[in-house]
PDB file of C-alpha atoms in Angstrom:
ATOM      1  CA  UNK K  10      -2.070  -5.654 -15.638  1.00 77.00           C
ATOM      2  CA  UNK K  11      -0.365  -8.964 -14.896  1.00 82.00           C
ATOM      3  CA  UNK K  12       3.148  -7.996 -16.378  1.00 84.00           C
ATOM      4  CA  UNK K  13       2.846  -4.673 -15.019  1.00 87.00           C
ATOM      5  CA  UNK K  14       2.604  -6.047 -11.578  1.00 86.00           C
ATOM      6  CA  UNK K  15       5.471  -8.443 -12.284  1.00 84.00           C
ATOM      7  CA  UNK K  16       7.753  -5.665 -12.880  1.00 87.00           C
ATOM      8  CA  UNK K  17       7.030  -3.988  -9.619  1.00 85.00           C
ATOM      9  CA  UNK K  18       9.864  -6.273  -8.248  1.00 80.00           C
ATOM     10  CA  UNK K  19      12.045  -7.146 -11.170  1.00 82.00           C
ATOM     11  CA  UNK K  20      15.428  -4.706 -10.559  1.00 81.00           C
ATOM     12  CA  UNK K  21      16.374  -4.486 -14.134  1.00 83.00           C
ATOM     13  CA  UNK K  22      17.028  -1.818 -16.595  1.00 86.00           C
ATOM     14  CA  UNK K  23      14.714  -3.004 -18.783  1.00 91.00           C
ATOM     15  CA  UNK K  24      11.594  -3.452 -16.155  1.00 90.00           C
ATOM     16  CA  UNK K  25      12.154   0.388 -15.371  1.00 90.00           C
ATOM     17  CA  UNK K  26      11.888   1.452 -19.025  1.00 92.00           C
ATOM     18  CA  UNK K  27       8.866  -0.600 -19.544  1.00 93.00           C
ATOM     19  CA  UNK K  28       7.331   0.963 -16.112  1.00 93.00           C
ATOM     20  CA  UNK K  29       8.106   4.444 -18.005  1.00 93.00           C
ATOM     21  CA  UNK K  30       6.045   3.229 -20.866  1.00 94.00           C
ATOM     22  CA  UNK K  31       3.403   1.988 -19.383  1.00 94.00           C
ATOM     23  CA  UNK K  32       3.039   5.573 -17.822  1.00 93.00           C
ATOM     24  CA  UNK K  33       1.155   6.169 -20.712  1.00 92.00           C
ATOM     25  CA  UNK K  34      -0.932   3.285 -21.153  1.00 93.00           C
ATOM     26  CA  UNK K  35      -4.801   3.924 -22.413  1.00 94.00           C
ATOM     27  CA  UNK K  36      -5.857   2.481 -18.896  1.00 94.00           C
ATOM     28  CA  UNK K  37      -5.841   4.582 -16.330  1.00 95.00           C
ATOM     29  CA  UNK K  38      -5.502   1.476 -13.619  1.00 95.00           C
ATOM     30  CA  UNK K  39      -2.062   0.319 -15.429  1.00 94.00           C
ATOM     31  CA  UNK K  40      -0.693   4.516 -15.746  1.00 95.00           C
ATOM     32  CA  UNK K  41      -1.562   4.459 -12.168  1.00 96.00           C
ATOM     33  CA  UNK K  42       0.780   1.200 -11.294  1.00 95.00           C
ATOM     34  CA  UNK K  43       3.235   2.548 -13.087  1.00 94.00           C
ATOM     35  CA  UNK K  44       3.796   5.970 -11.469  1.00 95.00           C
ATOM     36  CA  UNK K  45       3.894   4.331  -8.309  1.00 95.00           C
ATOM     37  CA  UNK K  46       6.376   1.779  -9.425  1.00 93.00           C
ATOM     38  CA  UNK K  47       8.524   3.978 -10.303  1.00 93.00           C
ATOM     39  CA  UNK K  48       8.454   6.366  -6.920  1.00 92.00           C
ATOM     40  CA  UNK K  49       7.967   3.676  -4.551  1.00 90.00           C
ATOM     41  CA  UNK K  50      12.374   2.958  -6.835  1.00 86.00           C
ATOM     42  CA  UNK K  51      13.428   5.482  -4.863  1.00 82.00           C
ATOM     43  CA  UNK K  52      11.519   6.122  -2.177  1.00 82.00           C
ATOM     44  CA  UNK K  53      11.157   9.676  -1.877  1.00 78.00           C
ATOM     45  CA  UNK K  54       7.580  11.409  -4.199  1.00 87.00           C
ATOM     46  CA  UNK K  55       5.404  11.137  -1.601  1.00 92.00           C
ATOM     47  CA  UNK K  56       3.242  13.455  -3.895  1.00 95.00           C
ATOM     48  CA  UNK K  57       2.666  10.208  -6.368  1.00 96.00           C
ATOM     49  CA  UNK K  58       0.747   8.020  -3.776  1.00 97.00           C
ATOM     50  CA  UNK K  59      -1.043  11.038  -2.404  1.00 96.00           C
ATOM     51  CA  UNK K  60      -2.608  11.269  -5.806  1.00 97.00           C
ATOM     52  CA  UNK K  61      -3.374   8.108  -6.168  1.00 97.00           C
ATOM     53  CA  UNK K  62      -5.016   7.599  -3.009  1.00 97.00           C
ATOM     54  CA  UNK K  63      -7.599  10.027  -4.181  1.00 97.00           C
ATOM     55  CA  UNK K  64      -8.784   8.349  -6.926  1.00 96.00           C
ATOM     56  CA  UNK K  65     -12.020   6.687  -6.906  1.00 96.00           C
ATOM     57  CA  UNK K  66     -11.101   3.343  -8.415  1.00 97.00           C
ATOM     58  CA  UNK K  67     -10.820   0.927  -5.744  1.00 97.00           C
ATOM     59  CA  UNK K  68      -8.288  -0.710  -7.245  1.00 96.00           C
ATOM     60  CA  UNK K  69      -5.693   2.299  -7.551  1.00 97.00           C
ATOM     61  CA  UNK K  70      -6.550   2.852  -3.829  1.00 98.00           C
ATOM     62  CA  UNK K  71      -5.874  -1.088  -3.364  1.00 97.00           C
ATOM     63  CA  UNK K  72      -1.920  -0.849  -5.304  1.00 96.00           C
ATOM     64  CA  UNK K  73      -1.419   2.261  -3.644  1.00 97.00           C
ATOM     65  CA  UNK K  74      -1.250   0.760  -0.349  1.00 98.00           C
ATOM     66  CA  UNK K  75       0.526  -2.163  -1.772  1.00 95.00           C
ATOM     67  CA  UNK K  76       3.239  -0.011  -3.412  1.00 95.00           C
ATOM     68  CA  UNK K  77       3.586   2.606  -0.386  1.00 95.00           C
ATOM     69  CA  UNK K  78       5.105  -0.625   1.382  1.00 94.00           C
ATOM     70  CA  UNK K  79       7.453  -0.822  -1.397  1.00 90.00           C
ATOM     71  CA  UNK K  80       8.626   2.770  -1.216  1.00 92.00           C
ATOM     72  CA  UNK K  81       8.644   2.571   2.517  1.00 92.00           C
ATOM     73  CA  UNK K  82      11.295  -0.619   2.154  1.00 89.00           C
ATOM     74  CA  UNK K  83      13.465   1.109  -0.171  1.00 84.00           C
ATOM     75  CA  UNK K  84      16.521   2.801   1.785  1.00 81.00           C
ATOM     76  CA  UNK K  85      15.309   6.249   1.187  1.00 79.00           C
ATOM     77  CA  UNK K  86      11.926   5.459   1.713  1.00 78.00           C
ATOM     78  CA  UNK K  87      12.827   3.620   5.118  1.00 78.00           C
ATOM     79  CA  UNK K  88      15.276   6.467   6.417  1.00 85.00           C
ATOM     80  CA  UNK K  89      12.782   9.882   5.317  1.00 86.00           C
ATOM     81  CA  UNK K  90      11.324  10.488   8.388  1.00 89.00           C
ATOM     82  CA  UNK K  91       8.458  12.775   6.941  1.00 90.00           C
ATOM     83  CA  UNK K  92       8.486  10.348   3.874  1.00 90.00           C
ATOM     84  CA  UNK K  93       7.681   7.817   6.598  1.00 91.00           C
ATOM     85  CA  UNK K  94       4.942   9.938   8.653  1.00 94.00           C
ATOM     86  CA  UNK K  95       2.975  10.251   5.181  1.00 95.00           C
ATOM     87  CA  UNK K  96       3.332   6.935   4.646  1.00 95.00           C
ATOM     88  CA  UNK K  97       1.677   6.212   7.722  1.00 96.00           C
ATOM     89  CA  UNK K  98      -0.993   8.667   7.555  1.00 97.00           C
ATOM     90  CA  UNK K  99      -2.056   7.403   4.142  1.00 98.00           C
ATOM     91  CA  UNK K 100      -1.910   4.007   5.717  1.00 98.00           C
ATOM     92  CA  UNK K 101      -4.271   4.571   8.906  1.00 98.00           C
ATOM     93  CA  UNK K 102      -6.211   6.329   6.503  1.00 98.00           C
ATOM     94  CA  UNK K 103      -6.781   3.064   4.573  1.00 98.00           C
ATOM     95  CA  UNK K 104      -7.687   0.883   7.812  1.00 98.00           C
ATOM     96  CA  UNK K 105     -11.203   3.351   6.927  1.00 98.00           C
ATOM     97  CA  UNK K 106     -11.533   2.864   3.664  1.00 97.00           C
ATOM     98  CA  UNK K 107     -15.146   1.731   2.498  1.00 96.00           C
ATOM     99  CA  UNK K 108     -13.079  -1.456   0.576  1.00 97.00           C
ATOM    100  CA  UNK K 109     -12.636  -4.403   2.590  1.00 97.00           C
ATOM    101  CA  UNK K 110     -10.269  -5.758   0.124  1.00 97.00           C
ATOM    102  CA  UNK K 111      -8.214  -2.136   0.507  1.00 98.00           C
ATOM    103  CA  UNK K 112      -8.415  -2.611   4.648  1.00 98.00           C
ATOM    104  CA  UNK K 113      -7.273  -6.142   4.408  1.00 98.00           C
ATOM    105  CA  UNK K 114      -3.800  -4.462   2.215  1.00 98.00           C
ATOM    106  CA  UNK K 115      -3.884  -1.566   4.484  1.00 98.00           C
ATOM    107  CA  UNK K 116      -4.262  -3.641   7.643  1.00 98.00           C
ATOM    108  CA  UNK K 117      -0.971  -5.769   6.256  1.00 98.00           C
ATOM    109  CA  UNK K 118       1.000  -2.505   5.803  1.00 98.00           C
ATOM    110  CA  UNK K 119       0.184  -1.165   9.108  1.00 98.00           C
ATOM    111  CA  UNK K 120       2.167  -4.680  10.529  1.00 97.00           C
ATOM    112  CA  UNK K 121       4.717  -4.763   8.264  1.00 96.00           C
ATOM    113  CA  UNK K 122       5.829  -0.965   9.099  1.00 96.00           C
ATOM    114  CA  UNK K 123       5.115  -1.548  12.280  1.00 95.00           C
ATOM    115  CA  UNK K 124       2.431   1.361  13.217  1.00 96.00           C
ATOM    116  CA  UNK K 125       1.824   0.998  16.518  1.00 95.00           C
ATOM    117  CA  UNK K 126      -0.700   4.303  16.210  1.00 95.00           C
ATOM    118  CA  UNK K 127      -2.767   2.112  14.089  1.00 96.00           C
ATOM    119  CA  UNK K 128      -3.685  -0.274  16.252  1.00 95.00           C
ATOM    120  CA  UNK K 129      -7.075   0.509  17.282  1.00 96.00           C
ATOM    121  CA  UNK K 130      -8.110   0.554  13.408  1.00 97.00           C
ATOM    122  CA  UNK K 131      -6.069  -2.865  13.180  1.00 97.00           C
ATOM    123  CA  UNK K 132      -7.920  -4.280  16.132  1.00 95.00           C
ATOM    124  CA  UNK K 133     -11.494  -2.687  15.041  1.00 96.00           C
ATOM    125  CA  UNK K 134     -11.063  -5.163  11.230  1.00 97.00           C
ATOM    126  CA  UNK K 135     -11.215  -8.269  13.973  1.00 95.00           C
ATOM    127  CA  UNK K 136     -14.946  -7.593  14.083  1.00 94.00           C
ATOM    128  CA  UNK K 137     -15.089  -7.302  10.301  1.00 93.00           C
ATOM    129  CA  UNK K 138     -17.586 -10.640   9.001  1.00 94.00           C
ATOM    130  CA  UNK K 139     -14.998 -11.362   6.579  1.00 94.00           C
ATOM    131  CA  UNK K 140     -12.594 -14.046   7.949  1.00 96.00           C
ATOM    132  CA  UNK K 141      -9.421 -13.103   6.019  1.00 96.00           C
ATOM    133  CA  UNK K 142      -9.474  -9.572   7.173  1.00 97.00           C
ATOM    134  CA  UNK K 143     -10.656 -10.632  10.357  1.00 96.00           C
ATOM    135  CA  UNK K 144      -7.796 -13.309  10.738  1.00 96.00           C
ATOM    136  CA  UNK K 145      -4.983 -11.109   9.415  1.00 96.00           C
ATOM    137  CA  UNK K 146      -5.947  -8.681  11.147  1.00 97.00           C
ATOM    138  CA  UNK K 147      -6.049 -10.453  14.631  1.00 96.00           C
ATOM    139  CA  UNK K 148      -2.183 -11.429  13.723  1.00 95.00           C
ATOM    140  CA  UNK K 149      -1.533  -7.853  12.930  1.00 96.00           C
ATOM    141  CA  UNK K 150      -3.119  -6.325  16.707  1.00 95.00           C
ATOM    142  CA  UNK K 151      -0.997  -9.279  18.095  1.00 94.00           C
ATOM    143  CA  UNK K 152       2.166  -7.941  15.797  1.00 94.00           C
ATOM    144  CA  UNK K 153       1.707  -4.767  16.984  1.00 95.00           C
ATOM    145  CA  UNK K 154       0.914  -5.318  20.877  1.00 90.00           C
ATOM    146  CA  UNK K 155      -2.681  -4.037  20.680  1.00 83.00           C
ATOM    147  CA  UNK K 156      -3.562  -7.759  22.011  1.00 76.00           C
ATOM    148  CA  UNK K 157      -1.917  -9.273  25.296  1.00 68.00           C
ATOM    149  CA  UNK K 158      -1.564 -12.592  26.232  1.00 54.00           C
ATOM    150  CA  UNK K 159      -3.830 -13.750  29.252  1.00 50.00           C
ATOM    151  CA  UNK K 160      -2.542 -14.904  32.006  1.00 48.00           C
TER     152      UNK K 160
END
């Protein structure tokens, strides 16, 4: 899982053809990874992450937010508008999710694209007992102007 997750970022020939092979990898976690490796490349199968975001394994729900980001950064990712709007949706769908450790990633994307429709999810984590989620996400409500400074 490890050096799958290391070649998320590596821009090499090579890491893409061992992403392709890893497609079909016995574990379902690591064919998961890979598929959304590869999209979140180029930015443009929203269909990948849709799947992906049904699955029950926490953890597939956990790299899909992670790798959305990814695909959202690339160029094309960045620049689709209705690549964008999914991204988003799948996003402030997260900020529900029954995971805290998903919310905490999903409450991380929503600041780093910049959702300003998410904020009231964002803002609703600083409650959250856990002080991580509740911490990042009282930076993130700031990020986004759901929290104003008092006078």
């Amino acid at each position: 899982l490890e050096a799958v997750e290391l070649l998320i970022h590596l821009e090499h020939p090579t890491s893409t053809a061992l992403l392709q092979r890893a497609r079909n990898d016995r574990v379902q976690l690591i064919q998961w990874i890979a598929r959304m490796a590869l999209a979140a490349r180029t930015g443009t199968d929203m269909d990948v992450f849709s799947k992906a975001w049904d699955q029950s394994d926490r953890e597939i729900r956990l790299h899909t937010v992670r790798l959305i980001v990814e695909a959202w950064s690339h160029p094309i990712g960045g620049s689709n508008r209705r690549f964008t709007r999914q991204a988003g949706d799948l996003i402030i769908e997260a900020l529900k999710d029954e995971d805290p450790t998903v919310r905490l990633e999903a409450v991380r994307a929503a600041s780093r694209m910049n959702l300003r429709d998410s904020s009231p999810l964002v803002l609703a984590q600083t409650s959250y007992p856990w002080d991580q989620l509740r911490i990042e996400a009282a930076g993130a409500a700031w990020a986004l102007g759901a929290l104003t400074q008092s006078p």
